[in-house]
GROMACS .gro file of C-alpha atoms in nm:
model
  335
    1MET     CA    1  13.871   9.650  -2.674
    2SER     CA    2  13.933   9.638  -2.300
    3LEU     CA    3  14.286   9.694  -2.177
    4LEU     CA    4  14.220   9.499  -1.851
    5PRO     CA    5  14.338   9.140  -1.814
    6LEU     CA    6  14.083   8.871  -1.883
    7ASP     CA    7  14.064   8.746  -1.520
    8GLU     CA    8  13.979   9.095  -1.397
    9THR     CA    9  13.698   9.161  -1.646
   10ALA     CA   10  13.493   8.857  -1.540
   11SER     CA   11  13.355   9.005  -1.223
   12PRO     CA   12  13.448   9.294  -0.998
   13ARG     CA   13  13.625   9.214  -0.675
   14PRO     CA   14  13.409   9.238  -0.365
   15HIS     CA   15  13.472   9.516  -0.121
   16PRO     CA   16  13.682   9.418   0.180
   17PRO     CA   17  13.477   9.341   0.488
   18ALA     CA   18  13.438   9.608   0.750
   19GLU     CA   19  13.677   9.606   1.040
   20ALA     CA   20  13.562   9.357   1.302
   21GLY     CA   21  13.631   9.581   1.596
   22ARG     CA   22  13.451   9.885   1.447
   23ARG     CA   23  13.122   9.970   1.621
   24THR     CA   24  12.857  10.193   1.476
   25PRO     CA   25  12.716  10.480   1.685
   26GLY     CA   26  12.384  10.295   1.703
   27ALA     CA   27  12.547   9.983   1.848
   28THR     CA   28  12.736  10.190   2.104
   29ALA     CA   29  12.417  10.368   2.212
   30ALA     CA   30  12.231  10.037   2.236
   31ARG     CA   31  12.503   9.894   2.458
   32ARG     CA   32  12.488  10.197   2.687
   33VAL     CA   33  12.110  10.159   2.714
   34LEU     CA   34  12.151   9.790   2.804
   35VAL     CA   35  12.401   9.884   3.073
   36LEU     CA   36  12.163  10.136   3.232
   37LEU     CA   37  11.843   9.935   3.181
   38PRO     CA   38  11.892   9.705   3.484
   39LEU     CA   39  11.937  10.004   3.713
   40LEU     CA   40  11.622  10.164   3.569
   41LEU     CA   41  11.424   9.846   3.629
   42LEU     CA   42  11.556   9.838   3.985
   43ALA     CA   43  11.433  10.193   4.048
   44VAL     CA   44  11.088  10.116   3.905
   45TRP     CA   45  11.058   9.795   4.107
   46ALA     CA   46  11.159   9.969   4.431
   47ALA     CA   47  10.909  10.250   4.368
   48LEU     CA   48  10.623  10.004   4.311
   49ASP     CA   49  10.715   9.793   4.615
   50ARG     CA   50  10.819  10.072   4.851
   51ARG     CA   51  10.564   9.979   5.117
   52ALA     CA   52  10.695   9.623   5.142
   53VAL     CA   53  11.051   9.753   5.156
   54HIS     CA   54  10.958   9.987   5.442
   55ASP     CA   55  10.767   9.722   5.639
   56GLY     CA   56  11.049   9.472   5.603
   57ALA     CA   57  11.306   9.723   5.726
   58VAL     CA   58  11.093   9.813   6.031
   59ARG     CA   59  11.028   9.452   6.131
   60LEU     CA   60  11.392   9.350   6.087
   61ALA     CA   61  11.529   9.647   6.283
   62GLY     CA   62  11.518   9.451   6.608
   63ALA     CA   63  11.646   9.120   6.467
   64ASP     CA   64  11.985   8.969   6.547
   65PRO     CA   65  12.218   9.114   6.279
   66TRP     CA   66  12.462   8.821   6.291
   67TRP     CA   67  12.194   8.570   6.197
   68LEU     CA   68  12.080   8.801   5.918
   69LEU     CA   69  12.437   8.822   5.792
   70LEU     CA   70  12.453   8.443   5.790
   71GLY     CA   71  12.131   8.438   5.589
   72LEU     CA   72  12.284   8.675   5.334
   73LEU     CA   73  12.583   8.441   5.307
   74PHE     CA   74  12.346   8.152   5.231
   75THR     CA   75  12.186   8.368   4.961
   76TYR     CA   76  12.514   8.406   4.773
   77LEU     CA   77  12.600   8.040   4.831
   78GLY     CA   78  12.280   7.973   4.639
   79ALA     CA   79  12.432   8.155   4.340
   80VAL     CA   80  12.738   7.929   4.366
   81ALA     CA   81  12.512   7.621   4.372
   82ALA     CA   82  12.323   7.749   4.066
   83ALA     CA   83  12.657   7.798   3.887
   84CYS     CA   84  12.746   7.435   3.963
   85VAL     CA   85  12.419   7.318   3.807
   86ARG     CA   86  12.475   7.538   3.501
   87GLN     CA   87  12.825   7.396   3.454
   88GLY     CA   88  12.700   7.042   3.493
   89ALA     CA   89  12.433   7.101   3.226
   90VAL     CA   90  12.678   7.170   2.940
   91PRO     CA   91  12.975   6.964   2.816
   92GLU     CA   92  13.193   7.271   2.759
   93ARG     CA   93  13.407   7.397   3.046
   94LEU     CA   94  13.298   7.743   3.159
   95PRO     CA   95  13.516   8.000   3.344
   96PRO     CA   96  13.420   7.972   3.713
   97GLY     CA   97  13.441   8.342   3.806
   98PRO     CA   98  13.229   8.480   3.520
   99LEU     CA   99  12.990   8.186   3.560
  100VAL     CA  100  12.920   8.269   3.926
  101ALA     CA  101  12.890   8.638   3.835
  102SER     CA  102  12.639   8.550   3.563
  103GLN     CA  103  12.426   8.364   3.819
  104ILE     CA  104  12.434   8.661   4.056
  105ALA     CA  105  12.315   8.875   3.765
  106ALA     CA  106  12.061   8.609   3.667
  107GLY     CA  107  11.922   8.613   4.020
  108ALA     CA  108  11.856   8.986   3.989
  109ALA     CA  109  11.693   8.942   3.646
  110ASN     CA  110  11.484   8.656   3.784
  111HIS     CA  111  11.292   8.898   4.007
  112VAL     CA  112  11.183   9.111   3.710
  113LEU     CA  113  11.028   8.849   3.481
  114PRO     CA  114  10.806   8.553   3.578
  115ALA     CA  115  10.882   8.180   3.574
  116SER     CA  116  11.263   8.228   3.577
  117ILE     CA  117  11.257   8.378   3.226
  118GLY     CA  118  11.499   8.653   3.324
  119ALA     CA  119  11.752   8.414   3.477
  120HIS     CA  120  11.735   8.177   3.181
  121ALA     CA  121  11.771   8.463   2.930
  122VAL     CA  122  12.085   8.589   3.107
  123THR     CA  123  12.228   8.237   3.121
  124VAL     CA  124  12.160   8.163   2.753
  125ARG     CA  125  12.327   8.488   2.655
  126PHE     CA  126  12.628   8.404   2.872
  127LEU     CA  127  12.657   8.055   2.722
  128LEU     CA  128  12.640   8.194   2.369
  129ARG     CA  129  12.921   8.436   2.455
  130GLN     CA  130  13.125   8.138   2.575
  131GLY     CA  131  13.088   7.965   2.239
  132VAL     CA  132  12.812   7.720   2.333
  133PRO     CA  133  12.579   7.660   2.034
  134LEU     CA  134  12.223   7.784   2.072
  135PRO     CA  135  12.057   7.437   2.062
  136ARG     CA  136  12.289   7.313   2.334
  137ALA     CA  137  12.239   7.629   2.542
  138THR     CA  138  11.860   7.598   2.530
  139ALA     CA  139  11.882   7.225   2.603
  140SER     CA  140  12.091   7.302   2.912
  141ILE     CA  141  11.813   7.533   3.036
  142ALA     CA  142  11.562   7.247   3.013
  143LEU     CA  143  11.801   7.009   3.191
  144TYR     CA  144  11.867   7.271   3.461
  145ALA     CA  145  11.495   7.321   3.528
  146LEU     CA  146  11.426   6.947   3.527
  147VAL     CA  147  11.710   6.863   3.766
  148ARG     CA  148  11.617   7.145   4.004
  149ALA     CA  149  11.256   7.027   4.015
  150VAL     CA  150  11.344   6.659   4.055
  151ALA     CA  151  11.603   6.718   4.327
  152LYS     CA  152  11.372   6.921   4.553
  153ALA     CA  153  11.095   6.663   4.598
  154PRO     CA  154  11.320   6.388   4.744
  155LEU     CA  155  11.451   6.638   4.999
  156VAL     CA  156  11.100   6.674   5.139
  157VAL     CA  157  11.066   6.294   5.158
  158VAL     CA  158  11.405   6.265   5.329
  159PHE     CA  159  11.304   6.522   5.590
  160VAL     CA  160  10.978   6.339   5.657
  161LEU     CA  161  11.158   6.006   5.701
  162ALA     CA  162  11.469   6.129   5.885
  163ALA     CA  163  11.301   6.391   6.104
  164PRO     CA  164  10.928   6.315   6.131
  165ALA     CA  165  10.897   6.566   6.413
  166ALA     CA  166  10.984   6.841   6.164
  167ALA     CA  167  10.664   6.780   5.965
  168PRO     CA  168  10.393   7.029   6.063
  169PRO     CA  169  10.056   6.911   6.194
  170VAL     CA  170   9.879   7.028   5.879
  171ARG     CA  171   9.780   6.862   5.557
  172LEU     CA  172  10.065   6.888   5.306
  173LEU     CA  173   9.885   6.740   5.007
  174PRO     CA  174   9.573   6.895   4.853
  175GLU     CA  175   9.233   6.734   4.860
  176GLY     CA  176   9.160   6.443   4.631
  177ARG     CA  177   8.982   6.640   4.358
  178THR     CA  178   9.249   6.912   4.356
  179LEU     CA  179   9.523   6.650   4.341
  180VAL     CA  180   9.356   6.480   4.042
  181LEU     CA  181   9.322   6.812   3.859
  182ALA     CA  182   9.689   6.891   3.923
  183ALA     CA  183   9.796   6.548   3.793
  184VAL     CA  184   9.581   6.590   3.481
  185GLY     CA  185   9.736   6.932   3.422
  186LEU     CA  186  10.088   6.790   3.451
  187LEU     CA  187  10.003   6.522   3.196
  188LEU     CA  188   9.820   6.751   2.953
  189ALA     CA  189  10.094   7.015   2.938
  190PRO     CA  190  10.359   6.798   2.762
  191ALA     CA  191  10.090   6.633   2.549
  192ALA     CA  192   9.968   6.974   2.430
  193ALA     CA  193  10.325   7.085   2.354
  194ALA     CA  194  10.390   6.767   2.154
  195ALA     CA  195  10.064   6.806   1.959
  196LEU     CA  196  10.147   7.170   1.881
  197CYS     CA  197  10.487   7.072   1.743
  198LEU     CA  198  10.333   6.799   1.528
  199LEU     CA  199  10.054   7.014   1.389
  200VAL     CA  200  10.256   7.333   1.325
  201ARG     CA  201  10.512   7.242   1.060
  202PRO     CA  202  10.758   7.533   1.122
  203LEU     CA  203  10.792   7.420   1.486
  204ARG     CA  204  10.852   7.055   1.405
  205ARG     CA  205  11.215   7.068   1.296
  206PRO     CA  206  11.340   7.301   1.575
  207ALA     CA  207  11.151   7.095   1.835
  208LEU     CA  208  11.300   6.768   1.710
  209GLU     CA  209  11.648   6.922   1.705
  210PHE     CA  210  11.597   7.051   2.059
  211VAL     CA  211  11.484   6.710   2.189
  212ARG     CA  212  11.767   6.531   2.008
  213THR     CA  213  12.027   6.770   2.148
  214ALA     CA  214  11.882   6.755   2.498
  215LEU     CA  215  11.877   6.374   2.509
  216THR     CA  216  12.227   6.345   2.360
  217ASP     CA  217  12.378   6.598   2.600
  218ALA     CA  218  12.200   6.450   2.903
  219ARG     CA  219  12.331   6.102   2.820
  220ARG     CA  220  12.683   6.235   2.760
  221LEU     CA  221  12.689   6.446   3.076
  222HIS     CA  222  12.587   6.156   3.297
  223THR     CA  223  12.891   5.958   3.181
  224ARG     CA  224  13.127   6.228   3.309
  225PRO     CA  225  13.161   6.266   3.689
  226ALA     CA  226  13.298   6.617   3.639
  227ARG     CA  227  12.955   6.713   3.504
  228PHE     CA  228  12.686   6.505   3.674
  229LEU     CA  229  12.833   6.555   4.024
  230PRO     CA  230  12.803   6.938   4.015
  231LEU     CA  231  12.474   6.902   3.825
  232TRP     CA  232  12.297   6.699   4.094
  233GLY     CA  233  12.504   6.823   4.387
  234GLY     CA  234  12.421   7.184   4.307
  235ALA     CA  235  12.055   7.097   4.249
  236VAL     CA  236  12.033   6.943   4.597
  237ALA     CA  237  12.232   7.221   4.766
  238ALA     CA  238  12.041   7.514   4.610
  239PRO     CA  239  11.704   7.463   4.789
  240LEU     CA  240  11.889   7.381   5.112
  241PHE     CA  241  12.068   7.715   5.092
  242GLN     CA  242  11.737   7.893   5.031
  243ALA     CA  243  11.579   7.711   5.323
  244SER     CA  244  11.878   7.807   5.538
  245VAL     CA  245  11.803   8.173   5.464
  246VAL     CA  246  11.454   8.124   5.608
  247ALA     CA  247  11.599   7.941   5.908
  248SER     CA  248  11.851   8.220   5.968
  249VAL     CA  249  11.581   8.487   5.955
  250GLY     CA  250  11.351   8.286   6.181
  251THR     CA  251  11.631   8.242   6.435
  252ALA     CA  252  11.716   8.614   6.415
  253LEU     CA  253  11.355   8.700   6.495
  254GLY     CA  254  11.328   8.444   6.776
  255LEU     CA  255  11.083   8.215   6.597
  256PRO     CA  256  10.982   7.924   6.826
  257MET     CA  257  11.087   7.658   6.575
  258SER     CA  258  11.392   7.438   6.530
  259TRP     CA  259  11.620   7.453   6.225
  260PRO     CA  260  11.487   7.121   6.082
  261GLN     CA  261  11.133   7.257   6.111
  262LEU     CA  262  11.227   7.583   5.940
  263LEU     CA  263  11.412   7.400   5.662
  264PHE     CA  264  11.120   7.164   5.607
  265ALA     CA  265  10.872   7.452   5.610
  266PHE     CA  266  11.046   7.623   5.321
  267LEU     CA  267  11.100   7.304   5.120
  268ALA     CA  268  10.735   7.205   5.154
  269ALA     CA  269  10.605   7.555   5.076
  270SER     CA  270  10.831   7.612   4.774
  271THR     CA  271  10.752   7.266   4.636
  272ALA     CA  272  10.379   7.325   4.668
  273ALA     CA  273  10.388   7.675   4.516
  274GLY     CA  274  10.663   7.623   4.258
  275ALA     CA  275  10.420   7.560   3.972
  276VAL     CA  276  10.275   7.914   3.988
  277PRO     CA  277  10.461   8.143   3.741
  278ALA     CA  278  10.550   8.452   3.942
  279PRO     CA  279  10.862   8.671   3.932
  280GLY     CA  280  11.114   8.488   4.148
  281GLY     CA  281  10.830   8.294   4.310
  282ILE     CA  282  10.719   8.614   4.487
  283GLY     CA  283  10.359   8.578   4.599
  284PRO     CA  284  10.275   8.206   4.587
  285VAL     CA  285  10.581   8.094   4.784
  286ASP     CA  286  10.530   8.373   5.037
  287ALA     CA  287  10.168   8.277   5.101
  288ALA     CA  288  10.251   7.906   5.122
  289LEU     CA  289  10.540   7.975   5.361
  290VAL     CA  290  10.325   8.189   5.594
  291PHE     CA  291  10.060   7.915   5.592
  292THR     CA  292  10.320   7.647   5.670
  293LEU     CA  293  10.480   7.847   5.952
  294ALA     CA  294  10.138   7.914   6.099
  295GLY     CA  295  10.074   7.538   6.088
  296TYR     CA  296  10.350   7.498   6.345
  297GLY     CA  297  10.169   7.735   6.578
  298THR     CA  298  10.375   8.043   6.491
  299PRO     CA  299  10.184   8.370   6.544
  300LEU     CA  300  10.081   8.518   6.212
  301PRO     CA  301  10.265   8.853   6.257
  302LEU     CA  302  10.588   8.668   6.337
  303ALA     CA  303  10.543   8.432   6.041
  304THR     CA  304  10.482   8.733   5.815
  305ALA     CA  305  10.794   8.906   5.949
  306THR     CA  306  10.998   8.593   5.874
  307VAL     CA  307  10.880   8.588   5.514
  308ILE     CA  308  10.950   8.960   5.476
  309GLY     CA  309  11.300   8.907   5.614
  310TYR     CA  310  11.354   8.617   5.375
  311ARG     CA  311  11.253   8.837   5.084
  312ALA     CA  312  11.477   9.117   5.208
  313LEU     CA  313  11.781   8.890   5.207
  314THR     CA  314  11.705   8.713   4.880
  315VAL     CA  315  11.555   8.999   4.675
  316TRP     CA  316  11.599   9.350   4.808
  317VAL     CA  317  11.954   9.338   4.946
  318PRO     CA  318  12.114   9.142   4.654
  319LEU     CA  319  11.913   9.325   4.388
  320LEU     CA  320  12.136   9.632   4.358
  321PRO     CA  321  12.464   9.432   4.353
  322GLY     CA  322  12.307   9.188   4.107
  323MET     CA  323  12.200   9.468   3.874
  324LEU     CA  324  12.548   9.622   3.895
  325VAL     CA  325  12.704   9.285   3.810
  326LEU     CA  326  12.459   9.250   3.521
  327SER     CA  327  12.558   9.592   3.388
  328ALA     CA  328  12.929   9.509   3.427
  329LEU     CA  329  12.888   9.183   3.236
  330VAL     CA  330  12.711   9.366   2.955
  331GLN     CA  331  12.986   9.630   2.951
  332ARG     CA  332  13.255   9.362   2.927
  333LYS     CA  333  13.064   9.185   2.650
  334LEU     CA  334  13.012   8.870   2.856
  335LEU     CA  335  12.637   8.908   2.802
   0.00000   0.00000   0.00000
């Protein structure tokens, strides 16, 4: 006969949970690797692109340093504008300082992976650390991308209407057959995604939850001025800040173009090449921008130097600080 009380013989008590703050050696090592990984990626990227780095430094050696400094200021103002859009895309209030820091880190990650995957991954991780549920965090990414894309096209129209002299004497739209193919592609992409979700049963429920969350949050955010004002204001300001970097570099190099022309050149080139998935838009936007600047009559070497200077101020110079900020956010468990 057991000497234990009846309530203790029914089932053994579970072991107390492990201490929340205790970290295993494997978790500590993984965190250290994550802290050093951005710096390693930076070193690999610089080694692979060393010729472009050298050419950009040589061409910019004779440029006006004050205009280049102004262009760098516009680069970091772009991170502030992106932070405004991120805040406007979620109902929860986010801490301003860490939010801006996360967008500086996201900008560095954006130049490693194509189609803004790196920036979105950093942002989703930051939102999860701030207590935002995963469905809402992913829905905010879709709203961010949609608002950024929608806000850029009207800027081009406004420039054409307000400053028609800024439009270059070249064809901005593709030929008829190319335009039809592009329109068909834009229509088939969402149709294919919807058909995939309907046919593949495991994807159906997450897709419906994502759409429901996205529509609910978008409707709720647009009833709150504290959200939709930074959402759309930041989306309009972000491409203008990027275009101002190009204008600053062009002025530093003595490009024979006015600021409205330089702003329009970037907006038109980035809008035309934005559909090509490249890391940070590197490649398609560069080629489109050189073509647009040449359409104004700019000599090709000078147009190429302007694009190299733009990349230096938006990629190479902020990359090391951005990677350091990314490592610091990981170290402080904000990512």
